């Protein structure tokens, strides 16, 4: 049974990703299917250092340099704790006292980006995650313009996929305050980013750095709903382990591997293993998945034979579509879907003789279903593989 489960989950993942890679997430189709989202932190994750610390060190303002350690501590308090507790105002006060000027900040920011080095394997990880079907985003407590400049110049990521804080300046160009646009901590920011991208929390991954397992509890509420916390640099229990459940949080699987800092592309294999498990929960069991394959192909087949169908056959076809649609909606978790209820209503009209243009109706339904699942096509070979798994599963 173990070999069967492994082979089946690999098959499900392969077929799902084949579909996802063809899917157009733009426009009207965007809301109909769960989106895969991978959010990277920057410091000690995409880079091997802390850019905030480097930013302050690069400033000409001597008073800023003298407060590097204090400022770093305040920023960590602000982005890691669930409650603000006055850290933001204290940070603003300390920075205002340095009389930091915007022109000094801009010069230091540009130098910091030039000097920043990506973690080895970061670009390869981005490439492979994108090929799987993930949307990539960056989130950091650092200034947004610094994050965007780093993303475009070092990570080849559009600025619109970046999130960070905002430094505000007064009329004379002196620092006035910092505003965190999406939240004070990683949990709050990640929840907001997920909503912005229309991403199911089941399929959201956040990768960051945490140096000790005690700190991980801060993100527990986010990943308790099914997402994955992928931590770079957690001390391993022994040399062989790269993943484990924490005793304190048994329902959440955390991955930690210090070697990820040496080659971030190893993330991809961890993500694939996790993704297979998450995707199989969407499809229930092999029998259900087999029926799903047949249902999708049935829509295309029905549409191509409309002209040759008599009224009774069309009625039966609509009844089958009703069941198929409910099944597809349940298993693929389409959002805001009213297709099933609309089909049921139209079926009642059809049975009572009130529907005059049966062929037109079925054609509309087929078009609507195809709009939900564009480019979905399972070959006979695909379906035969799943059918065999379904037969084994029933035994």
mmCIF file of C-alpha atoms in Angstrom:
data_model
loop_
_atom_site.group_PDB
_atom_site.id
_atom_site.type_symbol
_atom_site.label_atom_id
_atom_site.label_comp_id
_atom_site.label_asym_id
_atom_site.label_seq_id
_atom_site.Cartn_x
_atom_site.Cartn_y
_atom_site.Cartn_z
ATOM 1 C CA UNK A 1 0.000 0.000 0.000
ATOM 2 C CA UNK A 2 2.912 2.354 0.706
ATOM 3 C CA UNK A 3 4.259 2.007 -2.833
ATOM 4 C CA UNK A 4 0.756 2.486 -4.206
ATOM 5 C CA UNK A 5 0.275 5.673 -2.190
ATOM 6 C CA UNK A 6 3.626 7.080 -3.278
ATOM 7 C CA UNK A 7 3.009 6.323 -6.953
ATOM 8 C CA UNK A 8 -0.538 7.639 -6.843
ATOM 9 C CA UNK A 9 0.411 10.912 -5.164
ATOM 10 C CA UNK A 10 3.184 11.447 -7.707
ATOM 11 C CA UNK A 11 0.684 10.859 -10.518
ATOM 12 C CA UNK A 12 -1.808 13.318 -9.052
ATOM 13 C CA UNK A 13 0.876 15.938 -8.614
ATOM 14 C CA UNK A 14 2.157 15.472 -12.162
ATOM 15 C CA UNK A 15 -1.293 15.826 -13.727
ATOM 16 C CA UNK A 16 -2.243 18.771 -11.536
ATOM 17 C CA UNK A 17 0.924 20.653 -12.386
ATOM 18 C CA UNK A 18 0.470 19.890 -16.079
ATOM 19 C CA UNK A 19 -2.880 21.637 -15.797
ATOM 20 C CA UNK A 20 -1.626 24.477 -13.605
ATOM 21 C CA UNK A 21 1.186 25.353 -15.984
ATOM 22 C CA UNK A 22 -1.341 25.867 -18.800
ATOM 23 C CA UNK A 23 -3.791 27.800 -16.702
ATOM 24 C CA UNK A 24 -4.277 31.510 -17.283
ATOM 25 C CA UNK A 25 -4.629 33.156 -13.873
ATOM 26 C CA UNK A 26 -5.462 36.556 -15.355
ATOM 27 C CA UNK A 27 -8.845 38.122 -15.942
ATOM 28 C CA UNK A 28 -12.079 36.266 -15.298
ATOM 29 C CA UNK A 29 -10.372 32.924 -14.727
ATOM 30 C CA UNK A 30 -8.353 34.206 -11.786
ATOM 31 C CA UNK A 31 -10.894 33.434 -9.050
ATOM 32 C CA UNK A 32 -11.791 29.914 -10.100
ATOM 33 C CA UNK A 33 -8.818 27.866 -8.983
ATOM 34 C CA UNK A 34 -6.560 27.924 -5.919
ATOM 35 C CA UNK A 35 -3.361 29.793 -6.640
ATOM 36 C CA UNK A 36 0.037 28.556 -5.510
ATOM 37 C CA UNK A 37 1.925 31.305 -3.672
ATOM 38 C CA UNK A 38 5.519 31.279 -2.414
ATOM 39 C CA UNK A 39 6.617 34.239 -0.273
ATOM 40 C CA UNK A 40 10.325 34.798 0.372
ATOM 41 C CA UNK A 41 11.737 36.796 3.232
ATOM 42 C CA UNK A 42 14.988 38.583 2.349
ATOM 43 C CA UNK A 43 17.418 38.814 5.267
ATOM 44 C CA UNK A 44 19.355 35.565 5.818
ATOM 45 C CA UNK A 45 17.026 33.857 3.347
ATOM 46 C CA UNK A 46 17.484 35.357 -0.120
ATOM 47 C CA UNK A 47 20.649 37.044 1.119
ATOM 48 C CA UNK A 48 23.321 35.831 3.483
ATOM 49 C CA UNK A 49 23.175 39.006 5.577
ATOM 50 C CA UNK A 50 20.839 41.598 7.093
ATOM 51 C CA UNK A 51 20.244 44.423 4.601
ATOM 52 C CA UNK A 52 18.935 46.778 7.278
ATOM 53 C CA UNK A 53 22.214 46.494 9.140
ATOM 54 C CA UNK A 54 24.171 47.010 5.916
ATOM 55 C CA UNK A 55 21.949 49.985 5.010
ATOM 56 C CA UNK A 56 22.651 51.781 8.281
ATOM 57 C CA UNK A 57 26.368 50.998 8.090
ATOM 58 C CA UNK A 58 26.517 52.503 4.599
ATOM 59 C CA UNK A 59 25.103 55.844 5.716
ATOM 60 C CA UNK A 60 27.362 58.852 6.099
ATOM 61 C CA UNK A 61 25.398 59.943 9.145
ATOM 62 C CA UNK A 62 27.614 58.979 12.084
ATOM 63 C CA UNK A 63 24.724 58.969 14.550
ATOM 64 C CA UNK A 64 22.920 56.309 12.502
ATOM 65 C CA UNK A 65 26.012 54.083 12.482
ATOM 66 C CA UNK A 66 26.375 54.412 16.237
ATOM 67 C CA UNK A 67 22.829 53.093 16.725
ATOM 68 C CA UNK A 68 23.020 50.150 14.311
ATOM 69 C CA UNK A 69 22.612 47.458 16.972
ATOM 70 C CA UNK A 70 19.763 49.260 18.733
ATOM 71 C CA UNK A 71 17.918 49.990 15.474
ATOM 72 C CA UNK A 72 18.292 46.374 14.356
ATOM 73 C CA UNK A 73 16.902 45.149 17.676
ATOM 74 C CA UNK A 74 13.889 47.478 17.423
ATOM 75 C CA UNK A 75 13.127 46.377 13.856
ATOM 76 C CA UNK A 76 13.263 42.724 14.903
ATOM 77 C CA UNK A 77 10.901 43.424 17.794
ATOM 78 C CA UNK A 78 8.533 45.192 15.438
ATOM 79 C CA UNK A 79 8.330 42.516 12.738
ATOM 80 C CA UNK A 80 8.509 39.401 14.949
ATOM 81 C CA UNK A 81 6.091 40.146 17.778
ATOM 82 C CA UNK A 82 2.351 39.733 17.339
ATOM 83 C CA UNK A 83 1.588 42.971 19.145
ATOM 84 C CA UNK A 84 3.187 46.326 18.437
ATOM 85 C CA UNK A 85 3.772 47.224 22.121
ATOM 86 C CA UNK A 86 5.057 50.674 21.165
ATOM 87 C CA UNK A 87 8.063 49.401 19.204
ATOM 88 C CA UNK A 88 7.158 51.433 16.123
ATOM 89 C CA UNK A 89 7.068 54.772 17.937
ATOM 90 C CA UNK A 90 10.293 53.960 19.794
ATOM 91 C CA UNK A 91 11.989 53.107 16.503
ATOM 92 C CA UNK A 92 10.734 56.299 14.880
ATOM 93 C CA UNK A 93 11.954 58.334 17.836
ATOM 94 C CA UNK A 94 15.452 56.841 17.684
ATOM 95 C CA UNK A 95 15.708 57.423 13.924
ATOM 96 C CA UNK A 96 14.409 60.982 14.153
ATOM 97 C CA UNK A 97 17.080 61.775 16.724
ATOM 98 C CA UNK A 98 19.783 60.797 14.225
ATOM 99 C CA UNK A 99 18.568 63.530 11.826
ATOM 100 C CA UNK A 100 18.799 61.079 8.931
ATOM 101 C CA UNK A 101 18.303 62.804 5.574
ATOM 102 C CA UNK A 102 16.610 61.305 2.524
ATOM 103 C CA UNK A 103 19.553 61.970 0.202
ATOM 104 C CA UNK A 104 21.854 60.089 2.601
ATOM 105 C CA UNK A 105 19.353 57.233 2.762
ATOM 106 C CA UNK A 106 19.022 56.999 -1.044
ATOM 107 C CA UNK A 107 22.797 56.899 -1.489
ATOM 108 C CA UNK A 108 23.143 54.200 1.189
ATOM 109 C CA UNK A 109 20.249 52.215 -0.288
ATOM 110 C CA UNK A 110 21.795 52.117 -3.752
ATOM 111 C CA UNK A 111 25.155 51.057 -2.317
ATOM 112 C CA UNK A 112 23.498 48.369 -0.201
ATOM 113 C CA UNK A 113 21.766 46.836 -3.223
ATOM 114 C CA UNK A 114 25.006 46.869 -5.224
ATOM 115 C CA UNK A 115 26.832 45.046 -2.436
ATOM 116 C CA UNK A 116 24.052 42.564 -1.654
ATOM 117 C CA UNK A 117 24.692 38.958 -2.616
ATOM 118 C CA UNK A 118 22.018 36.377 -3.297
ATOM 119 C CA UNK A 119 22.082 33.138 -1.372
ATOM 120 C CA UNK A 120 23.585 30.449 -3.659
ATOM 121 C CA UNK A 121 20.864 28.671 -5.617
ATOM 122 C CA UNK A 122 18.262 31.435 -5.110
ATOM 123 C CA UNK A 123 17.701 32.121 -8.818
ATOM 124 C CA UNK A 124 17.487 28.397 -9.568
ATOM 125 C CA UNK A 125 14.919 27.985 -6.776
ATOM 126 C CA UNK A 126 12.856 30.840 -8.228
ATOM 127 C CA UNK A 127 13.007 29.299 -11.718
ATOM 128 C CA UNK A 128 11.939 25.838 -10.550
ATOM 129 C CA UNK A 129 9.174 27.126 -8.268
ATOM 130 C CA UNK A 130 7.792 29.209 -11.137
ATOM 131 C CA UNK A 131 7.834 26.156 -13.407
ATOM 132 C CA UNK A 132 5.832 24.225 -10.821
ATOM 133 C CA UNK A 133 3.192 26.945 -10.948
ATOM 134 C CA UNK A 134 3.991 29.159 -7.955
ATOM 135 C CA UNK A 135 3.613 32.912 -7.952
ATOM 136 C CA UNK A 136 6.704 34.358 -6.253
ATOM 137 C CA UNK A 137 6.511 37.349 -3.903
ATOM 138 C CA UNK A 138 8.926 39.072 -1.522
ATOM 139 C CA UNK A 139 8.016 40.401 1.897
ATOM 140 C CA UNK A 140 10.319 42.223 4.285
ATOM 141 C CA UNK A 141 10.241 44.723 7.097
ATOM 142 C CA UNK A 142 12.825 46.725 5.161
ATOM 143 C CA UNK A 143 11.945 49.870 3.163
ATOM 144 C CA UNK A 144 9.819 49.015 0.139
ATOM 145 C CA UNK A 145 12.024 50.885 -2.339
ATOM 146 C CA UNK A 146 15.029 48.900 -1.071
ATOM 147 C CA UNK A 147 13.105 45.634 -1.430
ATOM 148 C CA UNK A 148 11.951 46.558 -4.949
ATOM 149 C CA UNK A 149 15.420 47.610 -6.074
ATOM 150 C CA UNK A 150 16.914 44.403 -4.689
ATOM 151 C CA UNK A 151 14.191 42.303 -6.350
ATOM 152 C CA UNK A 152 14.518 43.824 -9.818
ATOM 153 C CA UNK A 153 18.325 44.029 -9.921
ATOM 154 C CA UNK A 154 19.292 40.842 -8.088
ATOM 155 C CA UNK A 155 16.295 38.490 -8.235
ATOM 156 C CA UNK A 156 14.655 39.385 -11.589
ATOM 157 C CA UNK A 157 11.276 39.889 -9.929
ATOM 158 C CA UNK A 158 8.869 42.737 -10.831
ATOM 159 C CA UNK A 159 8.534 45.455 -8.209
ATOM 160 C CA UNK A 160 4.763 44.871 -8.036
ATOM 161 C CA UNK A 161 5.394 41.519 -6.323
ATOM 162 C CA UNK A 162 7.325 43.135 -3.461
ATOM 163 C CA UNK A 163 6.101 44.260 -0.063
ATOM 164 C CA UNK A 164 7.835 46.209 2.684
ATOM 165 C CA UNK A 165 7.712 49.271 4.910
ATOM 166 C CA UNK A 166 7.749 52.925 3.859
ATOM 167 C CA UNK A 167 10.140 55.588 5.096
ATOM 168 C CA UNK A 168 8.435 58.969 5.303
ATOM 169 C CA UNK A 169 10.258 62.311 5.123
ATOM 170 C CA UNK A 170 9.365 65.852 6.128
ATOM 171 C CA UNK A 171 9.484 68.900 3.834
ATOM 172 C CA UNK A 172 13.170 69.471 4.576
ATOM 173 C CA UNK A 173 14.047 65.859 3.721
ATOM 174 C CA UNK A 174 14.601 64.610 7.279
ATOM 175 C CA UNK A 175 13.268 61.252 8.456
ATOM 176 C CA UNK A 176 9.759 61.529 9.905
ATOM 177 C CA UNK A 177 8.610 57.947 10.455
ATOM 178 C CA UNK A 178 8.311 54.394 9.145
ATOM 179 C CA UNK A 179 5.016 52.841 8.110
ATOM 180 C CA UNK A 180 4.530 49.092 7.728
ATOM 181 C CA UNK A 181 2.116 48.698 4.852
ATOM 182 C CA UNK A 182 0.843 45.147 5.304
ATOM 183 C CA UNK A 183 1.328 44.472 8.988
ATOM 184 C CA UNK A 184 3.843 44.560 11.801
ATOM 185 C CA UNK A 185 4.811 40.895 11.713
ATOM 186 C CA UNK A 186 5.275 38.045 9.264
ATOM 187 C CA UNK A 187 1.972 36.396 10.153
ATOM 188 C CA UNK A 188 -0.136 39.493 9.587
ATOM 189 C CA UNK A 189 1.714 40.478 6.407
ATOM 190 C CA UNK A 190 1.498 36.969 4.947
ATOM 191 C CA UNK A 191 -2.239 36.770 5.562
ATOM 192 C CA UNK A 192 -2.715 40.088 3.774
ATOM 193 C CA UNK A 193 -0.506 39.107 0.832
ATOM 194 C CA UNK A 194 -2.394 35.816 0.447
ATOM 195 C CA UNK A 195 -5.674 37.709 0.222
ATOM 196 C CA UNK A 196 -4.247 40.129 -2.339
ATOM 197 C CA UNK A 197 -3.195 37.262 -4.597
ATOM 198 C CA UNK A 198 -6.420 35.301 -4.083
ATOM 199 C CA UNK A 199 -4.409 32.421 -2.677
ATOM 200 C CA UNK A 200 -5.850 29.591 -0.631
ATOM 201 C CA UNK A 201 -4.011 29.301 2.678
ATOM 202 C CA UNK A 202 -3.736 25.563 1.916
ATOM 203 C CA UNK A 203 -1.333 26.398 -0.893
ATOM 204 C CA UNK A 204 0.691 29.235 0.620
ATOM 205 C CA UNK A 205 4.352 28.840 1.583
ATOM 206 C CA UNK A 206 6.388 31.363 3.544
ATOM 207 C CA UNK A 207 10.153 30.973 3.651
ATOM 208 C CA UNK A 208 12.140 32.900 6.227
ATOM 209 C CA UNK A 209 15.010 32.566 8.676
ATOM 210 C CA UNK A 210 14.577 31.621 12.301
ATOM 211 C CA UNK A 211 17.594 30.573 14.296
ATOM 212 C CA UNK A 212 15.852 28.600 17.026
ATOM 213 C CA UNK A 213 12.785 26.393 17.209
ATOM 214 C CA UNK A 214 11.437 28.440 20.137
ATOM 215 C CA UNK A 215 10.722 31.369 17.801
ATOM 216 C CA UNK A 216 8.635 29.315 15.385
ATOM 217 C CA UNK A 217 5.501 29.522 17.516
ATOM 218 C CA UNK A 218 5.038 33.105 16.326
ATOM 219 C CA UNK A 219 3.857 31.838 12.942
ATOM 220 C CA UNK A 220 1.767 28.914 14.234
ATOM 221 C CA UNK A 221 -1.699 30.408 13.474
ATOM 222 C CA UNK A 222 -0.842 30.914 9.798
ATOM 223 C CA UNK A 223 0.337 27.391 9.082
ATOM 224 C CA UNK A 224 -2.201 25.631 11.295
ATOM 225 C CA UNK A 225 -4.632 26.129 8.392
ATOM 226 C CA UNK A 226 -2.559 24.044 6.040
ATOM 227 C CA UNK A 227 0.180 26.292 4.682
ATOM 228 C CA UNK A 228 3.870 25.531 5.015
ATOM 229 C CA UNK A 229 6.507 27.345 7.039
ATOM 230 C CA UNK A 230 9.870 26.744 5.399
ATOM 231 C CA UNK A 231 12.637 27.916 7.699
ATOM 232 C CA UNK A 232 16.201 28.320 6.513
ATOM 233 C CA UNK A 233 18.900 27.621 9.059
ATOM 234 C CA UNK A 234 17.117 25.828 11.891
ATOM 235 C CA UNK A 235 19.611 23.591 13.711
ATOM 236 C CA UNK A 236 19.007 20.003 12.707
ATOM 237 C CA UNK A 237 18.305 17.328 15.311
ATOM 238 C CA UNK A 238 20.932 15.157 13.683
ATOM 239 C CA UNK A 239 22.916 15.093 10.473
ATOM 240 C CA UNK A 240 20.345 13.039 8.546
ATOM 241 C CA UNK A 241 17.184 14.998 9.257
ATOM 242 C CA UNK A 242 16.033 17.863 7.070
ATOM 243 C CA UNK A 243 12.430 17.975 8.276
ATOM 244 C CA UNK A 244 10.526 17.208 11.428
ATOM 245 C CA UNK A 245 7.416 17.920 13.461
ATOM 246 C CA UNK A 246 7.983 20.025 16.537
ATOM 247 C CA UNK A 247 6.634 18.328 19.688
ATOM 248 C CA UNK A 248 5.024 21.576 20.798
ATOM 249 C CA UNK A 249 3.147 21.952 17.491
ATOM 250 C CA UNK A 250 2.367 18.393 16.310
ATOM 251 C CA UNK A 251 -0.180 19.469 13.678
ATOM 252 C CA UNK A 252 2.350 21.568 11.768
ATOM 253 C CA UNK A 253 5.226 20.237 9.710
ATOM 254 C CA UNK A 254 8.261 22.503 9.749
ATOM 255 C CA UNK A 255 11.259 22.097 7.517
ATOM 256 C CA UNK A 256 14.658 23.247 8.614
ATOM 257 C CA UNK A 257 18.014 22.578 7.081
ATOM 258 C CA UNK A 258 21.149 24.616 7.680
ATOM 259 C CA UNK A 259 22.490 23.450 4.313
ATOM 260 C CA UNK A 260 19.746 25.436 2.562
ATOM 261 C CA UNK A 261 21.872 28.506 3.198
ATOM 262 C CA UNK A 262 24.538 26.887 1.051
ATOM 263 C CA UNK A 263 22.149 25.994 -1.777
ATOM 264 C CA UNK A 264 18.654 27.476 -1.689
ATOM 265 C CA UNK A 265 17.580 25.452 -4.741
ATOM 266 C CA UNK A 266 17.146 22.472 -2.371
ATOM 267 C CA UNK A 267 13.912 24.171 -1.360
ATOM 268 C CA UNK A 268 12.286 22.895 -4.543
ATOM 269 C CA UNK A 269 12.437 19.235 -3.540
ATOM 270 C CA UNK A 270 10.985 20.024 -0.113
ATOM 271 C CA UNK A 271 8.165 22.006 -1.731
ATOM 272 C CA UNK A 272 7.354 19.247 -4.225
ATOM 273 C CA UNK A 273 7.075 16.659 -1.459
ATOM 274 C CA UNK A 274 4.789 18.919 0.557
ATOM 275 C CA UNK A 275 2.738 19.923 -2.478
ATOM 276 C CA UNK A 276 1.921 16.333 -3.379
ATOM 277 C CA UNK A 277 0.363 15.841 0.042
ATOM 278 C CA UNK A 278 -1.647 19.060 -0.169
ATOM 279 C CA UNK A 279 -2.903 18.350 -3.686
ATOM 280 C CA UNK A 280 -4.065 14.837 -2.906
ATOM 281 C CA UNK A 281 -6.343 16.278 -0.218
ATOM 282 C CA UNK A 282 -8.058 18.277 -2.961
ATOM 283 C CA UNK A 283 -8.838 15.136 -4.946
ATOM 284 C CA UNK A 284 -9.907 12.808 -2.113
ATOM 285 C CA UNK A 285 -9.100 9.338 -3.435
ATOM 286 C CA UNK A 286 -8.145 7.693 -6.751
ATOM 287 C CA UNK A 287 -11.753 6.782 -7.581
ATOM 288 C CA UNK A 288 -12.853 10.396 -7.177
ATOM 289 C CA UNK A 289 -9.939 11.625 -9.241
ATOM 290 C CA UNK A 290 -10.723 9.118 -11.974
ATOM 291 C CA UNK A 291 -14.316 10.383 -12.062
ATOM 292 C CA UNK A 292 -13.014 13.929 -12.255
ATOM 293 C CA UNK A 293 -10.919 13.090 -15.318
ATOM 294 C CA UNK A 294 -13.946 11.527 -16.991
ATOM 295 C CA UNK A 295 -16.170 14.471 -16.042
ATOM 296 C CA UNK A 296 -13.903 17.019 -17.677
ATOM 297 C CA UNK A 297 -13.589 15.015 -20.874
ATOM 298 C CA UNK A 298 -17.353 14.399 -20.842
ATOM 299 C CA UNK A 299 -18.015 18.132 -21.169
ATOM 300 C CA UNK A 300 -15.903 18.385 -24.302
ATOM 301 C CA UNK A 301 -17.421 15.227 -25.752
ATOM 302 C CA UNK A 302 -20.994 16.369 -25.097
ATOM 303 C CA UNK A 303 -20.458 19.730 -26.757
ATOM 304 C CA UNK A 304 -19.078 18.117 -29.919
ATOM 305 C CA UNK A 305 -22.156 15.858 -30.314
ATOM 306 C CA UNK A 306 -24.964 18.326 -29.548
ATOM 307 C CA UNK A 307 -26.518 18.284 -33.005
ATOM 308 C CA UNK A 308 -27.022 14.508 -32.933
ATOM 309 C CA UNK A 309 -28.747 14.323 -29.520
ATOM 310 C CA UNK A 310 -32.486 13.842 -29.055
ATOM 311 C CA UNK A 311 -34.420 15.547 -26.257
ATOM 312 C CA UNK A 312 -34.277 12.620 -23.821
ATOM 313 C CA UNK A 313 -30.543 12.209 -24.313
ATOM 314 C CA UNK A 314 -30.028 15.915 -23.701
ATOM 315 C CA UNK A 315 -32.065 15.692 -20.509
ATOM 316 C CA UNK A 316 -29.902 12.835 -19.270
ATOM 317 C CA UNK A 317 -26.802 14.760 -20.265
ATOM 318 C CA UNK A 318 -27.902 17.762 -18.202
ATOM 319 C CA UNK A 319 -28.584 15.535 -15.197
ATOM 320 C CA UNK A 320 -25.092 14.140 -15.523
ATOM 321 C CA UNK A 321 -23.647 17.632 -15.859
ATOM 322 C CA UNK A 322 -25.382 18.613 -12.625
ATOM 323 C CA UNK A 323 -23.662 15.794 -10.767
ATOM 324 C CA UNK A 324 -20.334 16.373 -12.472
ATOM 325 C CA UNK A 325 -20.395 20.070 -11.689
ATOM 326 C CA UNK A 326 -21.130 19.481 -8.018
ATOM 327 C CA UNK A 327 -18.313 16.969 -7.962
ATOM 328 C CA UNK A 328 -15.838 19.306 -9.670
ATOM 329 C CA UNK A 329 -16.772 22.242 -7.456
ATOM 330 C CA UNK A 330 -16.343 20.129 -4.330
ATOM 331 C CA UNK A 331 -13.014 18.640 -5.274
ATOM 332 C CA UNK A 332 -11.338 21.603 -6.944
ATOM 333 C CA UNK A 333 -12.749 24.182 -4.532
ATOM 334 C CA UNK A 334 -13.796 26.651 -7.217
ATOM 335 C CA UNK A 335 -14.549 29.986 -5.636
ATOM 336 C CA UNK A 336 -17.783 31.924 -5.940
ATOM 337 C CA UNK A 337 -19.139 29.120 -8.080
ATOM 338 C CA UNK A 338 -22.874 29.141 -8.723
ATOM 339 C CA UNK A 339 -22.736 26.840 -11.720
ATOM 340 C CA UNK A 340 -24.131 23.831 -9.859
ATOM 341 C CA UNK A 341 -27.203 25.668 -8.548
ATOM 342 C CA UNK A 342 -27.778 27.287 -11.931
ATOM 343 C CA UNK A 343 -27.634 23.910 -13.635
ATOM 344 C CA UNK A 344 -30.144 22.480 -11.175
ATOM 345 C CA UNK A 345 -32.535 25.360 -11.811
ATOM 346 C CA UNK A 346 -32.208 25.014 -15.584
ATOM 347 C CA UNK A 347 -32.714 21.261 -15.329
ATOM 348 C CA UNK A 348 -36.058 21.820 -13.582
ATOM 349 C CA UNK A 349 -37.105 24.229 -16.323
ATOM 350 C CA UNK A 350 -36.027 21.723 -18.941
ATOM 351 C CA UNK A 351 -38.021 18.888 -17.325
ATOM 352 C CA UNK A 352 -41.137 21.061 -17.111
ATOM 353 C CA UNK A 353 -40.910 21.930 -20.798
ATOM 354 C CA UNK A 354 -40.153 25.611 -20.180
ATOM 355 C CA UNK A 355 -36.722 25.494 -21.752
ATOM 356 C CA UNK A 356 -37.162 26.095 -25.462
ATOM 357 C CA UNK A 357 -33.569 26.124 -26.683
ATOM 358 C CA UNK A 358 -32.114 22.975 -25.172
ATOM 359 C CA UNK A 359 -29.113 22.814 -27.449
ATOM 360 C CA UNK A 360 -28.303 26.446 -26.854
ATOM 361 C CA UNK A 361 -28.564 25.890 -23.119
ATOM 362 C CA UNK A 362 -26.228 22.902 -23.116
ATOM 363 C CA UNK A 363 -23.823 24.790 -25.342
ATOM 364 C CA UNK A 364 -23.804 27.688 -22.857
ATOM 365 C CA UNK A 365 -23.213 25.318 -19.962
ATOM 366 C CA UNK A 366 -20.357 23.601 -21.763
ATOM 367 C CA UNK A 367 -18.804 26.961 -22.572
ATOM 368 C CA UNK A 368 -19.098 28.022 -18.952
ATOM 369 C CA UNK A 369 -17.532 24.821 -17.685
ATOM 370 C CA UNK A 370 -14.735 25.091 -20.225
ATOM 371 C CA UNK A 371 -14.154 28.663 -19.066
ATOM 372 C CA UNK A 372 -13.624 27.268 -15.576
ATOM 373 C CA UNK A 373 -11.213 24.611 -16.782
ATOM 374 C CA UNK A 374 -9.482 26.003 -19.899
ATOM 375 C CA UNK A 375 -6.889 23.832 -21.597
ATOM 376 C CA UNK A 376 -7.761 20.907 -19.337
ATOM 377 C CA UNK A 377 -7.338 17.765 -21.295
ATOM 378 C CA UNK A 378 -6.518 14.305 -20.047
ATOM 379 C CA UNK A 379 -5.186 11.869 -22.611
ATOM 380 C CA UNK A 380 -6.418 8.292 -22.728
ATOM 381 C CA UNK A 381 -3.092 7.300 -21.204
ATOM 382 C CA UNK A 382 -3.612 9.709 -18.289
ATOM 383 C CA UNK A 383 -7.094 8.365 -17.605
ATOM 384 C CA UNK A 384 -5.977 4.746 -17.885
ATOM 385 C CA UNK A 385 -3.280 5.318 -15.259
ATOM 386 C CA UNK A 386 -5.762 6.814 -12.828
ATOM 387 C CA UNK A 387 -8.318 4.072 -13.575
ATOM 388 C CA UNK A 388 -5.779 1.434 -12.531
ATOM 389 C CA UNK A 389 -5.075 3.287 -9.298
ATOM 390 C CA UNK A 390 -8.816 3.520 -8.670
ATOM 391 C CA UNK A 391 -9.247 -0.246 -9.101
ATOM 392 C CA UNK A 392 -6.416 -0.978 -6.676
ATOM 393 C CA UNK A 393 -7.822 1.512 -4.191
ATOM 394 C CA UNK A 394 -11.218 -0.269 -4.139
ATOM 395 C CA UNK A 395 -9.720 -3.649 -3.217
#
